XYZ file of C-alpha atoms in Angstrom:
469
model
C 97.204 162.236 111.214
C 98.502 158.800 111.803
C 96.465 155.683 110.617
C 95.242 154.188 113.439
C 96.480 150.877 114.855
C 93.190 147.868 114.393
C 92.218 146.264 117.732
C 93.856 143.239 118.899
C 90.399 141.456 118.505
C 89.862 143.006 114.713
C 93.108 141.804 114.358
C 92.518 137.929 115.273
C 89.028 137.947 113.153
C 91.701 138.863 109.849
C 94.365 136.139 110.630
C 91.245 134.046 111.173
C 89.197 134.955 107.749
C 92.561 135.136 105.680
C 95.511 132.735 106.734
C 94.414 129.160 106.168
C 97.173 127.581 108.230
C 95.329 129.470 111.361
C 92.268 128.455 110.279
C 93.314 124.633 110.301
C 95.374 125.376 113.324
C 91.970 126.870 115.266
C 90.425 123.236 114.320
C 93.447 120.861 115.136
C 92.765 122.179 119.358
C 88.705 122.182 118.375
C 88.514 118.901 117.406
C 91.149 117.512 120.519
C 89.040 119.570 123.194
C 85.709 117.511 121.539
C 87.336 114.674 121.400
C 88.209 114.387 124.966
C 85.494 115.873 126.480
C 83.486 114.619 124.208
C 84.227 111.318 122.881
C 80.640 109.736 122.231
C 79.115 112.741 120.186
C 83.190 112.953 118.718
C 82.851 110.337 115.987
C 80.069 111.197 115.038
C 82.076 114.218 113.197
C 84.276 111.445 110.760
C 82.230 112.286 107.458
C 84.166 116.106 108.238
C 88.409 114.080 107.291
C 86.133 111.564 105.233
C 84.831 113.280 103.211
C 87.501 116.312 101.889
C 89.714 113.404 101.541
C 86.612 112.042 98.284
C 86.468 115.070 97.309
C 91.159 115.810 96.618
C 91.119 111.926 95.381
C 88.485 112.971 92.585
C 91.690 115.713 91.804
C 94.069 113.924 92.260
C 93.956 111.487 88.715
C 93.117 113.994 86.323
C 96.188 116.681 87.763
C 98.566 113.504 87.796
C 97.361 113.017 84.392
C 97.468 116.860 82.872
C 101.710 117.655 84.759
C 102.830 115.818 83.596
C 101.490 115.956 80.444
C 102.005 119.386 79.530
C 105.040 118.819 81.538
C 107.051 116.285 78.739
C 105.422 117.965 75.985
C 107.390 121.116 77.035
C 110.167 119.553 77.515
C 110.208 117.728 74.221
C 112.589 115.339 75.841
C 110.930 111.771 76.388
C 114.507 110.706 76.897
C 114.184 113.169 79.782
C 111.700 112.225 81.311
C 113.072 108.374 81.527
C 116.574 109.880 83.520
C 113.730 111.947 85.664
C 111.510 108.680 86.274
C 115.710 106.563 86.684
C 117.424 109.097 88.924
C 113.692 108.886 91.330
C 114.254 105.423 91.345
C 117.129 105.515 92.248
C 116.616 108.780 94.953
C 113.873 106.407 96.644
C 115.215 103.194 97.268
C 118.260 105.083 98.517
C 116.166 106.869 101.306
C 113.663 104.215 101.939
C 116.583 101.861 103.291
C 118.126 104.395 104.302
C 115.018 105.074 106.822
C 115.235 101.637 107.568
C 118.270 101.195 109.141
C 118.276 104.155 111.689
C 114.961 102.621 112.333
C 116.278 99.392 113.875
C 119.953 101.078 114.540
C 117.813 103.379 116.826
C 114.785 100.476 117.792
C 117.906 98.427 119.740
C 119.787 100.764 121.270
C 116.868 101.998 123.031
C 114.807 98.370 123.112
C 111.540 100.696 123.189
C 110.116 96.205 123.683
C 111.879 95.342 126.617
C 110.266 94.450 129.852
C 106.564 94.171 128.588
C 106.544 90.104 128.736
C 103.745 89.557 126.881
C 102.509 86.244 126.346
C 102.068 85.331 122.241
C 99.410 82.303 123.015
C 97.220 85.447 124.864
C 97.185 87.126 121.646
C 94.476 86.770 118.589
C 95.190 87.196 114.526
C 91.705 88.446 114.782
C 91.647 92.109 115.762
C 94.586 92.198 112.433
C 92.013 90.346 109.728
C 89.518 92.784 110.850
C 92.078 96.326 110.606
C 93.178 95.187 107.279
C 90.497 93.397 105.779
C 91.911 90.174 104.899
C 94.362 91.274 103.215
C 97.358 90.471 101.306
C 99.765 92.880 100.025
C 100.187 92.356 96.126
C 103.663 90.336 95.299
C 106.681 91.672 93.000
C 104.458 90.451 89.405
C 101.713 91.506 90.691
C 101.997 94.226 91.489
C 103.778 94.741 87.696
C 100.449 94.255 86.656
C 98.481 96.386 88.940
C 100.164 99.447 87.594
C 98.665 98.149 84.015
C 95.432 99.577 83.432
C 93.296 97.474 81.761
C 91.078 100.397 80.072
C 91.828 104.276 79.832
C 88.951 105.432 82.171
C 89.151 102.683 84.129
C 92.129 104.303 85.677
C 91.308 107.751 86.626
C 87.941 105.871 88.068
C 90.086 103.095 90.946
C 92.393 106.513 91.691
C 95.609 104.672 90.845
C 98.718 106.729 89.781
C 100.712 104.095 88.563
C 97.904 103.851 85.570
C 97.427 107.281 85.640
C 101.173 108.160 84.704
C 101.962 105.256 82.538
C 98.568 107.083 80.296
C 100.447 110.229 80.881
C 103.289 108.967 79.899
C 101.821 107.147 76.504
C 99.730 110.603 75.641
C 103.117 112.926 76.148
C 104.682 110.686 73.841
C 101.942 110.831 71.161
C 102.347 114.170 70.982
C 105.728 113.781 70.996
C 106.101 112.152 68.048
C 103.064 113.754 66.393
C 104.043 117.205 66.890
C 101.479 120.701 67.277
C 100.452 120.520 63.972
C 98.670 117.140 63.213
C 97.439 117.798 66.961
C 97.626 121.584 67.997
C 94.429 121.603 70.041
C 94.998 119.215 72.245
C 97.814 120.167 74.743
C 95.888 124.515 75.177
C 92.898 121.953 76.189
C 95.379 119.696 77.837
C 96.471 123.234 79.732
C 92.985 124.854 80.091
C 91.397 121.185 81.659
C 94.605 122.016 84.958
C 93.876 125.777 85.863
C 90.393 124.355 85.714
C 91.418 121.543 88.618
C 94.135 124.705 90.069
C 91.008 126.042 90.324
C 88.474 123.612 92.082
C 91.442 122.722 94.498
C 91.709 126.069 95.658
C 87.297 125.610 96.365
C 87.992 122.626 98.369
C 91.124 123.705 100.051
C 88.064 125.752 101.880
C 86.654 122.484 103.239
C 90.519 122.088 105.188
C 89.473 122.838 109.060
C 86.341 121.062 109.063
C 88.174 118.317 107.099
C 90.998 118.907 110.599
C 88.252 119.301 113.150
C 86.749 116.231 111.670
C 89.279 113.798 112.665
C 90.402 115.018 115.238
C 87.966 114.432 117.078
C 86.664 111.756 116.264
C 90.980 110.333 116.746
C 91.007 111.679 120.195
C 86.848 110.462 120.711
C 88.148 106.538 120.039
C 91.392 106.345 121.712
C 91.565 108.902 123.806
C 94.702 110.376 125.047
C 95.453 107.431 128.401
C 97.449 105.350 125.051
C 99.949 107.564 124.120
C 101.123 106.589 128.612
C 101.163 103.086 127.996
C 103.132 103.322 124.764
C 105.225 105.804 125.382
C 108.598 104.607 125.462
C 107.871 103.545 121.252
C 106.411 106.792 120.665
C 108.609 108.632 121.475
C 111.459 106.839 119.791
C 109.428 106.377 115.782
C 109.130 110.569 116.416
C 113.115 111.348 117.997
C 113.726 108.309 114.976
C 111.781 110.996 112.729
C 113.507 114.761 113.624
C 116.234 112.226 113.019
C 115.747 111.265 109.374
C 114.769 114.421 108.477
C 117.657 116.510 109.691
C 119.859 113.823 107.628
C 117.077 115.246 105.133
C 117.698 118.947 105.353
C 121.082 117.998 104.965
C 120.500 116.498 102.308
C 118.878 118.759 100.465
C 121.155 121.479 101.761
C 124.899 119.803 99.893
C 122.475 118.686 96.518
C 120.781 121.628 95.663
C 121.353 124.828 97.963
C 117.968 124.887 99.619
C 116.661 124.895 103.222
C 114.690 122.215 104.449
C 113.440 125.146 107.176
C 112.256 127.373 104.841
C 110.927 124.823 102.745
C 108.911 123.986 105.201
C 107.207 127.487 106.882
C 106.613 127.404 102.149
C 104.226 124.895 102.798
C 103.151 125.566 106.777
C 99.076 125.457 105.687
C 99.472 121.922 103.602
C 102.189 120.011 106.402
C 99.458 120.733 109.123
C 96.346 120.094 106.878
C 98.274 116.541 106.432
C 98.867 116.548 110.030
C 95.583 117.466 111.433
C 94.154 114.342 108.607
C 96.558 112.113 108.766
C 97.018 111.847 104.758
C 99.511 112.671 102.416
C 97.505 113.085 99.608
C 94.629 115.274 100.339
C 97.524 117.711 100.209
C 99.179 116.918 97.241
C 97.180 118.652 94.261
C 99.083 121.754 96.747
C 102.279 120.392 97.612
C 103.024 120.106 92.806
C 101.434 123.488 92.257
C 104.042 125.004 95.652
C 106.511 122.743 93.895
C 105.811 124.255 90.418
C 106.065 127.870 91.969
C 109.344 126.630 93.550
C 110.941 126.482 89.810
C 110.743 122.731 89.614
C 109.744 121.781 85.812
C 106.601 120.236 85.510
C 108.247 116.829 84.357
C 109.951 116.965 87.339
C 107.061 117.637 89.296
C 104.272 115.722 88.120
C 106.894 112.532 87.903
C 108.298 111.830 90.955
C 106.011 113.147 93.174
C 103.547 111.123 92.134
C 105.886 107.874 92.039
C 106.776 108.625 95.230
C 103.482 108.165 96.905
C 104.510 104.765 95.543
C 107.858 104.755 96.488
C 108.969 106.396 98.429
C 107.550 105.639 101.996
C 110.250 106.841 104.266
C 108.251 107.351 107.482
C 106.179 103.889 106.633
C 109.904 103.195 106.370
C 110.846 103.832 110.094
C 107.950 102.037 111.743
C 108.344 99.222 110.067
C 111.615 98.858 111.696
C 111.238 99.719 114.343
C 107.697 98.399 114.835
C 108.234 95.154 114.256
C 111.583 95.520 115.842
C 109.101 96.302 119.532
C 106.868 93.437 118.961
C 109.692 90.716 119.096
C 111.138 92.715 121.899
C 107.451 92.540 124.020
C 107.576 89.135 123.284
C 110.893 88.184 124.613
C 112.185 87.472 120.782
C 116.135 88.680 120.964
C 116.624 88.471 116.193
C 120.394 87.846 115.841
C 121.864 89.955 112.623
C 121.507 88.030 109.932
C 117.415 88.454 111.065
C 117.488 92.055 111.214
C 119.090 91.959 107.554
C 116.345 89.716 107.098
C 114.129 92.591 108.421
C 115.466 95.079 105.766
C 115.736 92.995 103.209
C 111.719 92.287 103.344
C 111.129 95.728 104.743
C 112.838 97.087 100.662
C 110.475 95.430 99.675
C 107.232 94.924 101.087
C 106.980 98.447 102.147
C 107.494 98.849 97.942
C 103.418 97.622 97.746
C 101.971 99.624 100.336
C 100.323 103.017 98.890
C 96.650 102.333 99.103
C 96.104 99.616 100.856
C 94.375 99.224 104.274
C 95.833 98.560 107.318
C 99.451 98.130 104.500
C 101.883 98.743 107.781
C 100.195 95.789 109.131
C 100.205 93.536 106.156
C 103.914 94.555 105.495
C 104.150 93.383 109.605
C 102.433 90.278 109.088
C 104.557 89.385 105.583
C 108.447 90.638 108.516
C 107.005 88.680 111.152
C 106.243 85.357 108.454
C 109.935 85.224 106.862
C 111.288 85.653 109.989
C 109.586 82.235 111.936
C 110.401 83.833 114.879
C 108.263 86.272 116.018
C 103.921 85.365 116.517
C 102.237 86.292 113.792
C 99.044 87.956 116.924
C 102.366 89.635 117.432
C 101.571 92.314 115.291
C 98.175 93.064 117.301
C 99.977 95.129 119.718
C 100.474 97.529 117.697
C 96.977 98.377 117.314
C 96.285 100.861 119.842
C 99.498 102.919 118.940
C 98.632 103.245 115.098
C 96.582 106.207 114.339
C 98.661 107.774 117.150
C 102.017 106.822 114.455
C 100.003 108.388 111.684
C 102.214 112.216 112.370
C 105.150 111.453 112.132
C 104.567 108.818 109.048
C 102.536 111.840 106.802
C 105.517 114.481 107.771
C 108.196 111.877 107.257
C 106.720 110.543 104.004
C 105.550 113.711 102.904
C 109.414 115.623 103.460
C 110.735 112.623 101.240
C 109.187 113.189 99.297
C 109.100 116.691 98.284
C 113.392 116.952 99.001
C 113.385 114.038 96.072
C 111.803 116.258 93.600
C 114.134 119.480 94.254
C 116.789 116.578 94.475
C 115.810 114.615 91.226
C 114.942 118.490 89.791
C 118.808 120.015 90.269
C 120.067 116.493 88.657
C 117.940 117.270 85.641
C 118.751 120.670 85.286
C 115.203 120.688 85.885
C 115.167 123.405 88.396
C 115.392 127.251 88.445
C 118.265 127.135 91.529
C 117.743 131.514 91.669
C 113.640 130.934 91.937
C 113.573 129.005 94.412
C 115.625 130.496 96.886
C 113.911 133.393 96.075
C 110.586 131.665 96.894
C 111.673 130.285 99.397
C 113.375 133.146 101.249
C 109.871 134.840 100.460
C 110.711 137.985 97.945
C 108.346 136.209 95.682
C 104.217 135.516 97.544
C 101.680 133.743 95.602
C 98.724 135.424 97.327
C 96.291 132.500 96.196
C 93.297 135.337 96.708
C 94.275 136.892 93.660
C 92.300 136.044 89.970
C 93.658 137.097 86.675
C 91.125 139.062 86.414
C 91.953 141.075 89.118
C 95.417 140.868 88.226
C 95.445 143.030 85.579
C 93.600 145.981 87.608
C 96.035 145.480 90.813
C 99.189 145.850 88.339
C 97.822 149.133 87.084
C 97.646 150.499 90.305
C 100.866 151.005 90.486
C 100.624 149.584 94.471
C 103.086 146.796 93.568
C 105.697 146.563 91.480
C 106.871 143.882 89.094
C 103.238 142.417 89.592
C 102.337 138.968 86.719
C 99.970 136.261 86.696
C 100.922 132.863 87.024
C 99.234 130.139 86.301
C 95.946 131.684 87.221
C 97.670 133.499 90.549
C 98.921 136.963 90.977
C 102.758 137.182 92.074
C 104.349 139.842 93.604
C 108.376 140.354 93.270
C 109.824 141.450 95.452
C 107.385 141.707 98.813
C 108.214 139.856 101.286
C 105.639 137.022 103.358
C 102.765 138.286 105.214
C 103.388 142.249 103.672
């Protein structure tokens, strides 16, 4: 007798119950509907997104610390770690500069702000000051000093990634210097703490659909869908520029590693949808780190390149800043010559490096650029207030993909990438079953249902079984 096929409602219910991607996608649609139909009520859902982001942020610093320390200690070569950092910075600078140039070229061709004829005297800087909290971007000296911790605990309390990275490098170097004989219990303890943190990530991620629902409801409720019509030309240009840059990333990844960016996108589709819904790459950083490690990138490369990229490799923000600068210049009737546009690139190369974690950082960078040119009124930056939140999706996707490609590229450059494993993971030949835990893995392996089962970092890995089987 042939096995009965589950009915469509039961299959849909099963997918919604087991697939985080499906849950987040449904939450995204529901959030848009609630924001459109009941905008006054939608703003009350703000705590859902904010609460989830807070929970994730509590995990990021200890996770980065553990991954970097374990990576350095296991690699056994501090010089190799230094080379990874240097190569990562070179990659970041090339990538972000390419993004700036692409943005400027497209903005010159399309002219998104032409025809608006905005009178600068009617614009006020008060709205921008409210957005940025009256803050300012740090100078180069301040940026370097801010990367140095004033206390061990303070770096974690303030959630300063660069400070935590520095401390992790020092602890990892100390472990290598002392050797396992003098401090035999420290490294295993840090490894165990890392597994606990990844377990916490799994718990928190169950709240992701609620976070996406709340964030989207608030976005649509506050700004509505009408803003898209007003700024359609600018929005389309930014997303086309992002698509072009992502295509270049795909080519670079293929040339350097032989891997497919489109397969990688499928591999992290849940994390990508969550980042889109919450407009935050921080919300998915722990899971992306875990998936990059599973895909063959060595721990020390993942632990150093990805967190550093969150501060130094904001490709999506670079695109937006270059296009936004020319947009506001065109909107107020200012014609920037080639020399001034080169100045824009040089200024943004510096200001974009200090933006991470600063409220209203994009507006601060735009204001700094406008001030350096002297030709654009500072108040003109307010023209982008209404559309800034719509650009978050473009910035998030481009920033996240840019940093992930950097991890693969630098790992390959340093010989810290298992290419064969990466290809098998991205092809779905090796899948990580999130629901399986260590305790259940032994029983499953003894049942003989699946060939070649093993436990990797507390997750059951099935080899030779396509995803979704």
